[in-house]
Coordinates of N, CA and C in Angstrom, one line a residue:
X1 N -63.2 1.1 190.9 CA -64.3 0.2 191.5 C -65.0 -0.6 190.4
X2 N -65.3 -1.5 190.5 CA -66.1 -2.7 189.7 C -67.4 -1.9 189.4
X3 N -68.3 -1.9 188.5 CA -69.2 -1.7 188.4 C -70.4 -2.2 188.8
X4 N -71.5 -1.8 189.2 CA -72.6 -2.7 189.7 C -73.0 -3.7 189.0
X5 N -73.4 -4.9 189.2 CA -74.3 -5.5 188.1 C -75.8 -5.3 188.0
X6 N -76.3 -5.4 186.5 CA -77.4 -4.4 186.2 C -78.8 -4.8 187.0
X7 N -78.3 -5.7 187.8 CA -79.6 -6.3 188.7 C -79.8 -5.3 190.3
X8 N -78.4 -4.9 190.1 CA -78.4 -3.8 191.8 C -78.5 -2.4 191.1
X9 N -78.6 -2.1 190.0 CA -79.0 -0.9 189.4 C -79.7 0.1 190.6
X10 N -80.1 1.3 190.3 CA -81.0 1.8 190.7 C -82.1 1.9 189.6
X11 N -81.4 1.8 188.1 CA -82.3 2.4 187.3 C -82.8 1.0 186.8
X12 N -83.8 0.8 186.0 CA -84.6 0.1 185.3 C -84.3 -0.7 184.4
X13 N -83.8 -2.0 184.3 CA -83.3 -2.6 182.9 C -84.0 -3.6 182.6
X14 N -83.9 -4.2 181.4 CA -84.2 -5.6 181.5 C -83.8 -6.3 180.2
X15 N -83.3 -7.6 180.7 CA -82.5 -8.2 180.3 C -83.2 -8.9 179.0
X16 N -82.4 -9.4 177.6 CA -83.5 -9.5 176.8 C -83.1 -11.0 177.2
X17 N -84.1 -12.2 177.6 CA -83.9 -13.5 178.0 C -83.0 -14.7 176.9
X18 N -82.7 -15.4 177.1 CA -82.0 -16.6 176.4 C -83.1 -17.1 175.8
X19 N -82.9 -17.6 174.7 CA -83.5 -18.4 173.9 C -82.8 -19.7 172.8
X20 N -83.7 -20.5 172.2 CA -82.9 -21.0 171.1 C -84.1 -21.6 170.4
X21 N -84.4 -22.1 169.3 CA -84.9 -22.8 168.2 C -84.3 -23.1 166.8
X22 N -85.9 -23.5 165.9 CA -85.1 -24.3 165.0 C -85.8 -22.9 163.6
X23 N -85.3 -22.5 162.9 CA -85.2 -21.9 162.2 C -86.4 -22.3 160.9
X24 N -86.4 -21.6 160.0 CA -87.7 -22.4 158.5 C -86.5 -22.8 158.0
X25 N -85.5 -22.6 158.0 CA -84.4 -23.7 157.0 C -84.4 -24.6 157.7
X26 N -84.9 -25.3 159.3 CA -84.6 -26.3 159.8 C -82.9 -25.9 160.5
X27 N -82.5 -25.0 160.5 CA -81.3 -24.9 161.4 C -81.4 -24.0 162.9
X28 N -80.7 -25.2 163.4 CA -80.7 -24.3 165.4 C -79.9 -22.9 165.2
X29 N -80.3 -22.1 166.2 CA -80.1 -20.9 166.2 C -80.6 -20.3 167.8
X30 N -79.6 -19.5 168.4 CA -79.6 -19.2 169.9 C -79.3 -17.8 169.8
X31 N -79.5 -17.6 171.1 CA -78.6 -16.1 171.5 C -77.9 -16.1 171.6
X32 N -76.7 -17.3 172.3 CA -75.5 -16.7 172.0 C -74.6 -16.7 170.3
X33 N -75.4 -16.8 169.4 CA -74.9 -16.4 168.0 C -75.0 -14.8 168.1
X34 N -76.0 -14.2 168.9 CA -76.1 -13.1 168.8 C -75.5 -12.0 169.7
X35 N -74.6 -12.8 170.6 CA -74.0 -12.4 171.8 C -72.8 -10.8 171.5
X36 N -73.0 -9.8 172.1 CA -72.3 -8.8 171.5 C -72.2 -7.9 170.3
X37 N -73.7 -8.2 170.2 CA -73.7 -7.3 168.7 C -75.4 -6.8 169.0
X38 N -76.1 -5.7 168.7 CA -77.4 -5.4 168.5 C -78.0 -6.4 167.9
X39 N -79.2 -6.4 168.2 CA -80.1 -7.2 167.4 C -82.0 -6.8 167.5
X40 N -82.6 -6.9 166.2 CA -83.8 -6.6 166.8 C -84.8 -8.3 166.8
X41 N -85.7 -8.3 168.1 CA -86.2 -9.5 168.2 C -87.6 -9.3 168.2
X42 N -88.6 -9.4 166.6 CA -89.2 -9.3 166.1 C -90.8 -10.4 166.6
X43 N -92.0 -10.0 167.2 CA -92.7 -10.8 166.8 C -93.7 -10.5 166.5
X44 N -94.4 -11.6 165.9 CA -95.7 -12.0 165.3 C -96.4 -12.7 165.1
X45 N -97.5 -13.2 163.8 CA -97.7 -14.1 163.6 C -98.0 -14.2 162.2
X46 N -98.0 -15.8 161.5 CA -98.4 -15.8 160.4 C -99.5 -14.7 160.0
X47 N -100.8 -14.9 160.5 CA -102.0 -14.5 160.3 C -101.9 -13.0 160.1
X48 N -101.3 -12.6 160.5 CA -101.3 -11.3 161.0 C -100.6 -10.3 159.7
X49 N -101.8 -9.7 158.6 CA -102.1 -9.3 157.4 C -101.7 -7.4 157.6
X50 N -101.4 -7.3 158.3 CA -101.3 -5.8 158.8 C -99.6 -6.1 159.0
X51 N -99.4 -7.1 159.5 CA -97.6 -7.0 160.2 C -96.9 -7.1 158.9
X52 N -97.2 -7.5 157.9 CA -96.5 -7.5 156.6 C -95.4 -6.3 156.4
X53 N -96.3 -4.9 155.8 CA -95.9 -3.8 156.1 C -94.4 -3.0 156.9
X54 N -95.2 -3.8 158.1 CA -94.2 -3.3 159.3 C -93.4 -4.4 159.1
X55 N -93.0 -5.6 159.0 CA -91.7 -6.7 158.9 C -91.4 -6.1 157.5
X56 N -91.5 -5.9 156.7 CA -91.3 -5.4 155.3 C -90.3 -3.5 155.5
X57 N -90.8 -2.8 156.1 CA -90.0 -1.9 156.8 C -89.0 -2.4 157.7
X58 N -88.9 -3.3 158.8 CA -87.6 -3.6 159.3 C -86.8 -4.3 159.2
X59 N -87.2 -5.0 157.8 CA -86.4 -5.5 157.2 C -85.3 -5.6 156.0
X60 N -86.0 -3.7 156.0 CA -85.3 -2.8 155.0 C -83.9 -2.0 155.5
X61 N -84.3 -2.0 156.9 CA -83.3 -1.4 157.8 C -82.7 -2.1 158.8
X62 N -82.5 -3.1 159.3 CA -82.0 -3.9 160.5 C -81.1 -4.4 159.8
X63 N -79.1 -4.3 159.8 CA -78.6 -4.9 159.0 C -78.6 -6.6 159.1
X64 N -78.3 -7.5 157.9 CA -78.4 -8.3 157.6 C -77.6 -9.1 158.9
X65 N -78.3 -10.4 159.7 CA -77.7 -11.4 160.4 C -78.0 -10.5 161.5
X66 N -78.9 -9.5 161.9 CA -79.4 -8.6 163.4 C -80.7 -8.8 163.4
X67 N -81.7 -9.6 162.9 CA -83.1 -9.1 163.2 C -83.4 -10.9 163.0
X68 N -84.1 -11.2 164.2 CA -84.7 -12.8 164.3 C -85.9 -12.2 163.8
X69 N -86.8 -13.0 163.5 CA -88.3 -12.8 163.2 C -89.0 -14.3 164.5
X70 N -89.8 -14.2 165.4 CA -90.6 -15.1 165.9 C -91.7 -15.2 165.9
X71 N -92.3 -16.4 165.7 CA -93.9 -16.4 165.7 C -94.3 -16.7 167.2
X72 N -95.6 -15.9 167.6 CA -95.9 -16.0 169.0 C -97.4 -17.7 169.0
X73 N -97.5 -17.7 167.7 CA -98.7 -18.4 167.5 C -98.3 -20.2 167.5
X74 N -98.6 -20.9 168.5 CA -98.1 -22.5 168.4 C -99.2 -23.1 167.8
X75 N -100.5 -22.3 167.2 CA -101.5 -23.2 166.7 C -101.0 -24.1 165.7
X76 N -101.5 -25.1 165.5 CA -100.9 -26.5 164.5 C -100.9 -25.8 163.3
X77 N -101.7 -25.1 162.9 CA -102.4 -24.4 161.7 C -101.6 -23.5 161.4
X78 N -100.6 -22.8 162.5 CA -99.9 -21.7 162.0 C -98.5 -21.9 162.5
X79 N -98.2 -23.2 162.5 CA -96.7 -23.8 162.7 C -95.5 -23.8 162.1
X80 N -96.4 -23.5 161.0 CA -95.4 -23.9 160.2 C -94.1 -23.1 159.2
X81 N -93.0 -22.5 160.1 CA -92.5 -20.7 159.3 C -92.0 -21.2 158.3
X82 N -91.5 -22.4 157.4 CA -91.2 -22.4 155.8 C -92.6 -21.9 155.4
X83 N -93.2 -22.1 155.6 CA -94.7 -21.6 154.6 C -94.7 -20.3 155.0
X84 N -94.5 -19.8 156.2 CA -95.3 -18.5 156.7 C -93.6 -17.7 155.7
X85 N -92.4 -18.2 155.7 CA -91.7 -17.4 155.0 C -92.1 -17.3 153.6
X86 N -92.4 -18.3 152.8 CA -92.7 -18.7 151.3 C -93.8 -17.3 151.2
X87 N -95.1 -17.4 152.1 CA -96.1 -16.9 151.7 C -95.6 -15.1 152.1
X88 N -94.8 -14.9 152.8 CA -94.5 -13.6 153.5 C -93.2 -13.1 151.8
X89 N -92.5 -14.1 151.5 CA -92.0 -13.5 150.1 C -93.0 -13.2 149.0
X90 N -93.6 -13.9 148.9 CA -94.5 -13.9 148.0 C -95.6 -12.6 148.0
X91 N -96.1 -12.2 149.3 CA -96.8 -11.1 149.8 C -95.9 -9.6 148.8
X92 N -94.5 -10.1 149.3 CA -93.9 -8.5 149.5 C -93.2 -8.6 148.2
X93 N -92.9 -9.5 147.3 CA -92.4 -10.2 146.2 C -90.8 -9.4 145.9
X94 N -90.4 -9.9 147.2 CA -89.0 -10.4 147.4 C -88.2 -11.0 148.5
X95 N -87.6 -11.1 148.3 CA -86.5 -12.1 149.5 C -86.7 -11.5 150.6
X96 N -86.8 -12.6 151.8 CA -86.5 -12.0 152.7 C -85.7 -13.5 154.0
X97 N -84.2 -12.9 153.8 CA -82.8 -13.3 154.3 C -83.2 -13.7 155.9
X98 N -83.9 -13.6 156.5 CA -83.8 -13.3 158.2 C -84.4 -14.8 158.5
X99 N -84.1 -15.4 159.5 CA -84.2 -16.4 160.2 C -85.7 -16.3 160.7
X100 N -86.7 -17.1 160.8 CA -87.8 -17.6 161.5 C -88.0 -18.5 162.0
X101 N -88.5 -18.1 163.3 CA -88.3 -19.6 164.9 C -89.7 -19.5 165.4
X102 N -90.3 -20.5 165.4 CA -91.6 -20.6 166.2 C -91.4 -20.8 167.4
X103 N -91.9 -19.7 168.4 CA -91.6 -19.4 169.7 C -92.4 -18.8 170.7
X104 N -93.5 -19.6 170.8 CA -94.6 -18.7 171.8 C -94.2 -18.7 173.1
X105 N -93.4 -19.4 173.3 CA -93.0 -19.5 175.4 C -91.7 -18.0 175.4
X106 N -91.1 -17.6 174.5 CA -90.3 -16.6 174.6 C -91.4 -15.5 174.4
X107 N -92.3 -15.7 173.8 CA -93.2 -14.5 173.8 C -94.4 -14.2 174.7
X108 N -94.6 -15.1 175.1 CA -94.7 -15.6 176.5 C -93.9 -15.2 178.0
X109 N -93.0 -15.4 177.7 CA -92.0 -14.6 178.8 C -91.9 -13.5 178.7
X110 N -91.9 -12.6 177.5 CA -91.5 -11.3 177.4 C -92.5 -10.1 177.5
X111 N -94.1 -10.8 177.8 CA -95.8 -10.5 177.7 C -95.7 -10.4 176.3
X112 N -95.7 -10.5 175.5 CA -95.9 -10.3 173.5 C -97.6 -10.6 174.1
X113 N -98.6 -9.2 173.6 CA -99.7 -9.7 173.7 C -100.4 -8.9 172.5
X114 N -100.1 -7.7 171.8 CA -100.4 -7.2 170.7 C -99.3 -7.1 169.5
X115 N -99.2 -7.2 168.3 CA -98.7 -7.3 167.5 C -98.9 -6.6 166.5
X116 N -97.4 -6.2 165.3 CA -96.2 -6.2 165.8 C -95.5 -6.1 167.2
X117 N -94.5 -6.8 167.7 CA -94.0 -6.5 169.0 C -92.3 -6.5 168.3
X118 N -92.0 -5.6 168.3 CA -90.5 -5.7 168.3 C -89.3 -4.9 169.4
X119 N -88.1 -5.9 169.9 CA -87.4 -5.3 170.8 C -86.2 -5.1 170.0
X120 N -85.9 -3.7 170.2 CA -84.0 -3.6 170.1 C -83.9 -3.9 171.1
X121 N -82.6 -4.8 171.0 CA -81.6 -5.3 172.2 C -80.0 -4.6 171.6
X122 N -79.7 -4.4 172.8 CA -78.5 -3.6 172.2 C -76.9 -4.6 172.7
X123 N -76.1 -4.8 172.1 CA -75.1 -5.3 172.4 C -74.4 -6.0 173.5
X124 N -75.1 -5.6 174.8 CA -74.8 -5.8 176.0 C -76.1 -7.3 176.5
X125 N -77.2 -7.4 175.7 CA -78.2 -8.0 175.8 C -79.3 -7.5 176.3
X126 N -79.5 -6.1 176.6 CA -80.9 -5.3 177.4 C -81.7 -4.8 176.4
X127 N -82.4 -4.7 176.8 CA -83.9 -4.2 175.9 C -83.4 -2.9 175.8
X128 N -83.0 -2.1 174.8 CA -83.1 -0.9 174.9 C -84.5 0.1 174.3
X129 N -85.3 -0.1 173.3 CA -86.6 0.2 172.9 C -87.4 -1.3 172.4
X130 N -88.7 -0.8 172.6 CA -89.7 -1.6 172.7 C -90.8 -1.0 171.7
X131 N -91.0 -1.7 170.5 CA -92.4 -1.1 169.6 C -93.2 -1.6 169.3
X132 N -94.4 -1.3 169.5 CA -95.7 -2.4 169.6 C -96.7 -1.5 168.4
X133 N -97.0 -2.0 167.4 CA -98.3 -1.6 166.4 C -97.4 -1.7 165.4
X134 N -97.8 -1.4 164.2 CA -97.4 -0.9 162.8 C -96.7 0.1 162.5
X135 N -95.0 -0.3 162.2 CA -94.8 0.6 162.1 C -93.8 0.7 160.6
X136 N -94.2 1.7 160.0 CA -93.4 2.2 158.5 C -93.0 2.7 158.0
X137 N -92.4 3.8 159.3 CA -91.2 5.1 159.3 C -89.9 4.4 159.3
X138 N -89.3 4.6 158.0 CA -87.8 4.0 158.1 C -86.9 4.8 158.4
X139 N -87.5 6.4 158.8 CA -86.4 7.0 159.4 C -86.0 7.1 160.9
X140 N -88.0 6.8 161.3 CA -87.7 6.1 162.9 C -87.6 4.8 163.5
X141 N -87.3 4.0 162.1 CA -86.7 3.1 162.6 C -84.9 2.9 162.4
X142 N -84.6 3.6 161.6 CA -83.3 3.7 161.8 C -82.4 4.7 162.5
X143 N -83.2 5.8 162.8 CA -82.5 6.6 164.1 C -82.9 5.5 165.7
X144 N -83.8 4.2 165.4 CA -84.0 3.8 166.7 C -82.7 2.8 166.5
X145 N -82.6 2.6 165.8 CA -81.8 1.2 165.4 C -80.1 1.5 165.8
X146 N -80.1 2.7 165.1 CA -78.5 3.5 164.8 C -78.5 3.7 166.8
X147 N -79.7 4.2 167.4 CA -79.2 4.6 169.1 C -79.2 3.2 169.7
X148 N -79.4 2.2 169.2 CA -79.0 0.8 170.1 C -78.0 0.3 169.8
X149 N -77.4 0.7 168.2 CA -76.5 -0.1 168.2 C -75.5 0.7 168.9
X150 N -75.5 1.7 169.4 CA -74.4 2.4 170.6 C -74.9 2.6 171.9
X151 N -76.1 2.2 172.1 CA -76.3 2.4 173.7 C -75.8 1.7 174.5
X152 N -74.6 2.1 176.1 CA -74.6 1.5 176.4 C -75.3 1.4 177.8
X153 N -75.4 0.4 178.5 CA -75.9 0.8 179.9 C -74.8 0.3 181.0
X154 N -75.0 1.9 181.7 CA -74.3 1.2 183.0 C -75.3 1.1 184.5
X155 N -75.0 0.7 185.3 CA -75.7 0.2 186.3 C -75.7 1.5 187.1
X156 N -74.5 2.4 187.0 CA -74.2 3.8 187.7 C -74.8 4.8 187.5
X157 N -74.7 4.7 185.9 CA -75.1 6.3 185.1 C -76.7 5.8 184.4
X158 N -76.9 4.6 183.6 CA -78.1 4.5 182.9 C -77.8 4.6 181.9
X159 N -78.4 4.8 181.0 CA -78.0 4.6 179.5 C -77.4 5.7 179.1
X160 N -76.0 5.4 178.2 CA -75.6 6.9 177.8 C -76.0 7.6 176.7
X161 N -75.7 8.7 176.9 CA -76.4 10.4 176.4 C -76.8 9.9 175.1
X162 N -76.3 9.3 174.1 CA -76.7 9.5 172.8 C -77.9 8.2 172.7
X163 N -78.0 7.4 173.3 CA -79.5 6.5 173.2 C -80.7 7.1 173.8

């Protein structure tokens, strides 16, 4: 038999939404680049002097070309992610490789109302964990990380045993 789709579930999912923008290098960049593989979808905002920390831990662990970074903030003043990346290297005084999209309507869609807000999405596209505050355990972020990139969901069973 076919399997349900995850919308006639019984259990609870949710789908991590489409998106696209323009990157601080100035390059487009979508979901479906990310289509079939984990990914974590990171937000925040410039301002935000505490989230340092925590993007500085997930960015120690989320492997390279899996972790967007988005700003929730469209103020003119904080528009701008070449600066908010320049100043975020500068903070942690090293590189940091990961794409930044200014994106309050995705964060907006998804309620982003306190920050850090970061989602693992796991392969399939679903939210599989959701983390909101400061966080700087790299061992709980990498046993969260290591169960999404194998969770899978089915619409029958729910997520399996090891996520």
């Amino acid at each position: 038999a076919e399997p349900l789709p995850a919308e006639e579930s019984q259990f609870t999912i949710t789908t991590f939404p489409a998106w696209n923008g323009t990157t601080h290098m100035n390059e487009s960049l979508n979901h479906t680049a990310l289509e079939n593989t984990p990914y974590m979808a990171y937000f925040s905002t410039p301002w935000c002097a505490h989230c340092e920390a925590t993007i500085d831990a997930y960015e120690q662990v989320i492997p390279a070309g899996q972790l967007v970074i988005f700003s929730k903030d469209e103020r003119e003043q904080y528009a701008n992610m070449t600066q908010w990346h320049e100043t975020m290297e500068t903070n942690l005084n090293r590189t940091i490789d990961r794409p930044i999209i200014l994106n309050p309507t995705l964060a907006a869609d998804l309620g982003v109302f306190g920050i850090p807000h970061a989602f693992y999405v796991n392969s399939q596209g679903y939210v599989h964990q959701v983390f909101i505050g400061k966080q700087e355990n790299l061992t709980i972020i990498q046993n969260t990380w290591e169960a999404t990139a194998s969770a899978v969901f089915d619409p029958l069973t729910g997520w399996n045993q090891s996520s």
